[in-house]
GROMACS .gro file of C-alpha atoms in nm:
model
  307
    1ASP     CA    1   0.720   2.154   2.819
    2PHE     CA    2   0.735   1.795   2.700
    3GLN     CA    3   0.519   1.657   2.979
    4ASP     CA    4   0.165   1.550   2.905
    5LYS     CA    5  -0.004   1.506   3.243
    6ASN     CA    6  -0.267   1.274   3.100
    7TYR     CA    7   0.008   1.039   2.979
    8ILE     CA    8   0.190   1.027   3.315
    9GLY     CA    9  -0.125   0.947   3.510
   10TYR     CA   10  -0.213   1.275   3.677
   11ASN     CA   11  -0.499   1.518   3.622
   12GLY     CA   12  -0.525   1.769   3.902
   13GLU     CA   13  -0.590   1.550   4.205
   14THR     CA   14  -0.739   1.257   4.014
   15PRO     CA   15  -0.518   0.968   3.888
   16VAL     CA   16  -0.594   0.891   3.526
   17ALA     CA   17  -0.363   0.596   3.458
   18ALA     CA   18  -0.656   0.383   3.340
   19ARG     CA   19  -0.774   0.654   3.103
   20ALA     CA   20  -0.421   0.700   2.970
   21ALA     CA   21  -0.399   0.328   2.895
   22ASP     CA   22  -0.735   0.346   2.720
   23ARG     CA   23  -0.615   0.641   2.511
   24ARG     CA   24  -0.320   0.435   2.388
   25ASP     CA   25  -0.524   0.125   2.304
   26PRO     CA   26  -0.569   0.100   1.923
   27LYS     CA   27  -0.881  -0.116   1.971
   28ARG     CA   28  -1.060   0.181   2.119
   29ALA     CA   29  -1.085   0.341   1.774
   30ALA     CA   30  -1.194   0.025   1.593
   31PRO     CA   31  -1.562   0.121   1.544
   32ALA     CA   32  -1.467   0.421   1.331
   33ALA     CA   33  -1.198   0.247   1.122
   34GLU     CA   34  -1.433   0.083   0.872
   35LEU     CA   35  -1.628   0.405   0.815
   36ILE     CA   36  -1.319   0.623   0.771
   37PHE     CA   37  -1.152   0.374   0.538
   38ALA     CA   38  -1.469   0.350   0.326
   39TRP     CA   39  -1.496   0.721   0.261
   40ALA     CA   40  -1.117   0.756   0.221
   41GLN     CA   41  -1.132   0.509  -0.068
   42ARG     CA   42  -1.395   0.717  -0.245
   43GLY     CA   43  -1.324   1.074  -0.148
   44SER     CA   44  -0.979   1.143   0.001
   45ALA     CA   45  -0.886   1.368  -0.294
   46SER     CA   46  -1.201   1.575  -0.243
   47PHE     CA   47  -1.131   1.596   0.129
   48ILE     CA   48  -0.776   1.725   0.075
   49ALA     CA   49  -0.909   1.976  -0.180
   50LEU     CA   50  -1.161   2.105   0.076
   51GLN     CA   51  -0.883   2.123   0.332
   52ALA     CA   52  -0.675   2.339   0.095
   53GLN     CA   53  -0.981   2.554   0.021
   54ASP     CA   54  -1.025   2.613   0.392
   55HIS     CA   55  -0.668   2.746   0.409
   56LYS     CA   56  -0.725   2.968   0.108
   57PHE     CA   57  -1.031   3.135   0.254
   58LYS     CA   58  -0.960   3.118   0.626
   59ASP     CA   59  -0.896   3.492   0.647
   60THR     CA   60  -1.225   3.584   0.480
   61SER     CA   61  -1.556   3.626   0.659
   62GLU     CA   62  -1.662   3.284   0.524
   63GLY     CA   63  -1.353   3.117   0.669
   64GLN     CA   64  -1.395   3.287   1.007
   65SER     CA   65  -1.753   3.168   1.035
   66HIS     CA   66  -1.629   2.809   1.050
   67GLY     CA   67  -1.486   2.876   1.396
   68GLY     CA   68  -1.161   2.744   1.535
   69GLY     CA   69  -1.037   2.416   1.677
   70MET     CA   70  -1.299   2.142   1.695
   71GLY     CA   71  -1.558   2.363   1.524
   72ARG     CA   72  -1.332   2.409   1.223
   73MET     CA   73  -1.278   2.035   1.190
   74ARG     CA   74  -1.645   1.954   1.226
   75SER     CA   75  -1.728   2.217   0.963
   76LEU     CA   76  -1.480   2.064   0.717
   77LEU     CA   77  -1.615   1.712   0.774
   78GLN     CA   78  -1.975   1.826   0.736
   79ARG     CA   79  -1.900   2.012   0.411
   80PHE     CA   80  -1.722   1.704   0.278
   81PHE     CA   81  -1.998   1.459   0.361
   82GLN     CA   82  -2.268   1.698   0.240
   83GLY     CA   83  -2.099   1.698  -0.100
   84GLY     CA   84  -2.314   1.402  -0.197
   85SER     CA   85  -2.106   1.131  -0.362
   86SER     CA   86  -1.927   1.005  -0.051
   87VAL     CA   87  -2.244   0.990   0.155
   88GLN     CA   88  -2.443   0.812  -0.116
   89SER     CA   89  -2.171   0.552  -0.164
   90LEU     CA   90  -2.191   0.461   0.204
   91GLU     CA   91  -2.559   0.363   0.173
   92GLU     CA   92  -2.715   0.350   0.519
   93GLN     CA   93  -2.441   0.553   0.693
   94SER     CA   94  -2.527   0.921   0.731
   95ALA     CA   95  -2.269   1.200   0.746
   96GLU     CA   96  -2.349   1.265   1.111
   97ASP     CA   97  -2.300   0.894   1.195
   98ILE     CA   98  -1.949   0.906   1.048
   99ILE     CA   99  -1.865   1.237   1.217
  100ARG     CA  100  -1.984   1.096   1.550
  101ALA     CA  101  -1.773   0.783   1.504
  102ILE     CA  102  -1.465   0.988   1.419
  103PHE     CA  103  -1.497   1.224   1.713
  104SER     CA  104  -1.588   0.950   1.961
  105SER     CA  105  -1.255   0.780   1.878
  106ARG     CA  106  -1.034   1.088   1.887
  107LEU     CA  107  -0.714   1.094   2.092
  108TRP     CA  108  -0.618   1.461   2.106
  109PRO     CA  109  -0.288   1.533   2.280
  110SER     CA  110  -0.346   1.744   2.590
  111THR     CA  111  -0.019   1.927   2.528
  112ARG     CA  112   0.038   2.065   2.180
  113PRO     CA  113   0.331   2.237   2.010
  114PRO     CA  114   0.300   2.616   2.000
  115VAL     CA  115   0.203   2.750   1.658
  116SER     CA  116   0.167   3.120   1.585
  117SER     CA  117  -0.181   3.238   1.489
  118ASP     CA  118  -0.042   3.383   1.165
  119VAL     CA  119   0.073   3.035   1.053
  120GLY     CA  120  -0.177   2.861   0.826
  121PHE     CA  121  -0.072   2.510   0.935
  122SER     CA  122  -0.368   2.370   1.131
  123LEU     CA  123  -0.303   2.156   1.437
  124GLU     CA  124  -0.663   2.039   1.418
  125PHE     CA  125  -0.645   1.914   1.057
  126ALA     CA  126  -0.304   1.753   1.114
  127THR     CA  127  -0.435   1.581   1.429
  128LEU     CA  128  -0.739   1.464   1.234
  129TRP     CA  129  -0.512   1.299   0.975
  130GLN     CA  130  -0.306   1.150   1.258
  131LEU     CA  131  -0.628   0.994   1.382
  132PHE     CA  132  -0.718   0.864   1.034
  133PHE     CA  133  -0.379   0.695   0.991
  134ARG     CA  134  -0.382   0.569   1.348
  135ILE     CA  135  -0.713   0.385   1.330
  136CYS     CA  136  -0.703   0.278   0.962
  137GLY     CA  137  -0.337   0.180   0.969
  138PHE     CA  138  -0.099   0.138   0.678
  139LYS     CA  139  -0.375   0.044   0.433
  140LEU     CA  140  -0.477   0.411   0.417
  141MET     CA  141  -0.136   0.518   0.285
  142PRO     CA  142  -0.167   0.376  -0.073
  143ILE     CA  143  -0.510   0.542  -0.103
  144VAL     CA  144  -0.387   0.888  -0.002
  145HIS     CA  145  -0.051   0.861  -0.182
  146PRO     CA  146  -0.165   0.951  -0.539
  147HIS     CA  147  -0.351   1.263  -0.422
  148LEU     CA  148  -0.065   1.366  -0.196
  149ALA     CA  149   0.193   1.308  -0.471
  150SER     CA  150  -0.001   1.525  -0.718
  151ILE     CA  151   0.036   1.814  -0.470
  152LEU     CA  152   0.392   1.748  -0.356
  153TYR     CA  153   0.524   1.710  -0.712
  154GLY     CA  154   0.290   1.929  -0.913
  155SER     CA  155   0.167   2.223  -0.705
  156SER     CA  156   0.329   2.542  -0.581
  157GLU     CA  157   0.018   2.698  -0.425
  158LYS     CA  158   0.052   2.776  -0.056
  159GLU     CA  159  -0.285   2.633   0.046
  160ASN     CA  160  -0.222   2.301  -0.132
  161LEU     CA  161   0.125   2.253   0.015
  162THR     CA  162   0.001   2.351   0.362
  163ALA     CA  163  -0.275   2.089   0.337
  164ALA     CA  164  -0.013   1.837   0.218
  165SER     CA  165   0.205   1.913   0.522
  166GLU     CA  166  -0.089   1.835   0.751
  167VAL     CA  167  -0.153   1.502   0.578
  168LEU     CA  168   0.216   1.403   0.568
  169MET     CA  169   0.293   1.494   0.928
  170GLY     CA  170  -0.033   1.339   1.044
  171MET     CA  171   0.081   1.020   0.873
  172ILE     CA  172   0.418   1.032   1.052
  173ARG     CA  173   0.252   1.068   1.393
  174GLY     CA  174  -0.023   0.819   1.316
  175SER     CA  175   0.229   0.553   1.211
  176ARG     CA  176   0.336   0.509   1.571
  177TRP     CA  177   0.098   0.211   1.604
  178TRP     CA  178   0.193   0.040   1.274
  179GLU     CA  179   0.401  -0.272   1.226
  180PHE     CA  180   0.777  -0.221   1.192
  181ALA     CA  181   0.784  -0.316   0.821
  182GLU     CA  182   0.502  -0.070   0.752
  183ILE     CA  183   0.686   0.209   0.934
  184GLN     CA  184   0.996   0.135   0.725
  185GLN     CA  185   0.791   0.170   0.407
  186MET     CA  186   0.646   0.497   0.533
  187TRP     CA  187   0.991   0.642   0.601
  188ALA     CA  188   1.111   0.528   0.259
  189TYR     CA  189   0.822   0.726   0.108
  190VAL     CA  190   0.898   1.033   0.321
  191GLY     CA  191   1.265   1.011   0.225
  192GLU     CA  192   1.162   1.005  -0.140
  193VAL     CA  193   0.925   1.303  -0.146
  194LEU     CA  194   1.048   1.535   0.130
  195PRO     CA  195   1.402   1.639   0.023
  196GLY     CA  196   1.294   1.783  -0.311
  197LEU     CA  197   0.992   1.951  -0.156
  198LEU     CA  198   1.196   2.120   0.117
  199GLU     CA  199   1.427   2.263  -0.148
  200ARG     CA  200   1.125   2.423  -0.319
  201LEU     CA  201   0.988   2.591  -0.009
  202THR     CA  202   0.946   2.965  -0.044
  203SER     CA  203   0.981   3.213   0.244
  204GLU     CA  204   0.599   3.222   0.256
  205LEU     CA  205   0.574   2.845   0.302
  206LEU     CA  206   0.866   2.804   0.542
  207PRO     CA  207   0.668   2.888   0.863
  208GLU     CA  208   0.401   2.633   0.763
  209TRP     CA  209   0.652   2.350   0.728
  210MET     CA  210   0.845   2.452   1.040
  211ALA     CA  211   0.517   2.421   1.230
  212ALA     CA  212   0.452   2.088   1.055
  213LEU     CA  213   0.790   1.950   1.164
  214ARG     CA  214   0.726   2.059   1.521
  215PHE     CA  215   0.390   1.883   1.513
  216ALA     CA  216   0.546   1.562   1.377
  217THR     CA  217   0.817   1.550   1.644
  218HIS     CA  218   0.633   1.692   1.945
  219HIS     CA  219   0.633   1.471   2.255
  220ARG     CA  220   0.796   1.184   2.063
  221ASP     CA  221   1.101   0.973   2.136
  222PRO     CA  222   1.366   1.093   1.884
  223ARG     CA  223   1.437   0.729   1.794
  224ARG     CA  224   1.089   0.712   1.639
  225PHE     CA  225   1.175   0.978   1.380
  226GLN     CA  226   1.548   0.918   1.335
  227PRO     CA  227   1.514   0.909   0.951
  228LEU     CA  228   1.362   1.260   0.959
  229THR     CA  229   1.643   1.392   1.180
  230THR     CA  230   1.904   1.236   0.951
  231LEU     CA  231   1.737   1.388   0.646
  232LEU     CA  232   1.740   1.739   0.796
  233VAL     CA  233   2.098   1.706   0.924
  234ASN     CA  234   2.217   1.598   0.579
  235LYS     CA  235   2.041   1.899   0.425
  236VAL     CA  236   2.240   2.157   0.622
  237GLY     CA  237   2.528   2.144   0.374
  238GLN     CA  238   2.781   2.424   0.329
  239LEU     CA  239   2.739   2.763   0.495
  240ASP     CA  240   2.938   3.014   0.294
  241ASP     CA  241   2.911   3.229  -0.018
  242SER     CA  242   3.043   2.967  -0.262
  243PRO     CA  243   2.820   2.850  -0.550
  244ALA     CA  244   2.813   2.499  -0.402
  245ALA     CA  245   2.646   2.631  -0.085
  246GLY     CA  246   2.349   2.770  -0.275
  247THR     CA  247   2.177   3.101  -0.213
  248SER     CA  248   2.168   3.268   0.126
  249SER     CA  249   1.791   3.200   0.139
  250SER     CA  250   1.843   2.826   0.088
  251GLN     CA  251   2.104   2.819   0.365
  252VAL     CA  252   1.865   2.999   0.600
  253ARG     CA  253   1.585   2.760   0.508
  254ARG     CA  254   1.791   2.449   0.582
  255LEU     CA  255   1.901   2.581   0.921
  256LEU     CA  256   1.552   2.691   1.024
  257LEU     CA  257   1.401   2.349   0.943
  258LEU     CA  258   1.656   2.171   1.163
  259LYS     CA  259   1.610   2.438   1.431
  260ALA     CA  260   1.233   2.365   1.433
  261LEU     CA  261   1.306   2.001   1.511
  262LEU     CA  262   1.554   2.091   1.788
  263LEU     CA  263   1.296   2.322   1.948
  264GLU     CA  264   1.075   2.018   2.009
  265THR     CA  265   1.335   1.757   2.098
  266GLY     CA  266   1.553   1.967   2.326
  267TRP     CA  267   1.800   1.776   2.544
  268ARG     CA  268   1.697   1.445   2.387
  269THR     CA  269   1.893   1.532   2.071
  270ARG     CA  270   2.212   1.658   2.234
  271PRO     CA  271   2.433   1.473   1.982
  272VAL     CA  272   2.264   1.663   1.699
  273ALA     CA  273   2.309   1.994   1.883
  274THR     CA  274   2.677   1.918   1.944
  275TRP     CA  275   2.729   1.833   1.578
  276LEU     CA  276   2.544   2.145   1.466
  277VAL     CA  277   2.751   2.381   1.684
  278ASP     CA  278   3.072   2.238   1.537
  279ARG     CA  279   2.920   2.271   1.190
  280ILE     CA  280   2.798   2.631   1.209
  281ALA     CA  281   3.057   2.790   1.443
  282PRO     CA  282   3.308   2.851   1.159
  283ALA     CA  283   3.034   3.036   0.966
  284VAL     CA  284   2.959   3.305   1.229
  285GLY     CA  285   3.130   3.557   1.002
  286HIS     CA  286   2.907   3.469   0.705
  287PRO     CA  287   2.894   3.756   0.451
  288TYR     CA  288   2.512   3.767   0.453
  289LYS     CA  289   2.330   3.919   0.750
  290GLN     CA  290   2.022   3.693   0.735
  291VAL     CA  291   2.243   3.383   0.754
  292ARG     CA  292   2.446   3.527   1.045
  293HIS     CA  293   2.121   3.605   1.228
  294VAL     CA  294   1.991   3.248   1.197
  295ILE     CA  295   2.331   3.104   1.290
  296GLY     CA  296   2.327   3.316   1.608
  297GLU     CA  297   1.974   3.202   1.698
  298THR     CA  298   2.062   2.838   1.632
  299MET     CA  299   2.380   2.851   1.839
  300THR     CA  300   2.185   3.004   2.129
  301LEU     CA  301   1.931   2.722   2.108
  302CYS     CA  302   2.208   2.459   2.095
  303ALA     CA  303   2.381   2.618   2.397
  304THR     CA  304   2.052   2.594   2.589
  305ILE     CA  305   2.014   2.228   2.494
  306LEU     CA  306   2.370   2.144   2.593
  307SER     CA  307   2.373   2.343   2.918
   0.00000   0.00000   0.00000
């Protein structure tokens, strides 16, 4: 379901066109921008570290006590601001003032992509980063980049890479309100870091990044993320048992990542579905069962899109 009733001006029996326009107005979030940018300059690395820690311990009794959804986000923000250095550097601004400013400016989508409860990727954290990039704009990207790069290039721990996926996909969604030149720079950065990272994904991390891709593309015009689609299409590569095609696991991974995108875009990416059917149909007799299974699932999805 790609329809968001709040965006099309309907909420039960009450028209909400005015509220929808207000939700899309970047000026609405202006009061929080200065506060968020100030603490991002001083503590974004610590915030991402806390975010990863939350993933690491979310299955323990400590992690469960944080609650889900909004409660989990508020808990993370409170723990970050109570750490000391960020709060002190903001002088008169208290942690609760900043939390209140952040949440008063939020623009949560009323329809969200389905994510299994066993997947560690957090819609709430990713949406929070979307909000940060939305109201601070492009100037937040150079601040977050060094901390994000240290994870994307130097870490193989699941919790770190899951936190990185939330930041990166939040940036992609939050860039919707940036200037065209800024969006181009953002996609250049994504095109630089993402291909190598996707090749390093393990079977344990694959569901996290599939969920991340669905979050980034959910309820979006495919033209807004054309570079991401092109990147995933180019990654499909060969589907056979030759050395050039890579391992069966890598072939499965590449197909599943593109399938995640197609699940969200549906009929709006019919040309991609048509291309993919032509690409994978000759490989239905693939010697490895796991590849044949994913090919069958993907062809079924493409048939649904094209029907």
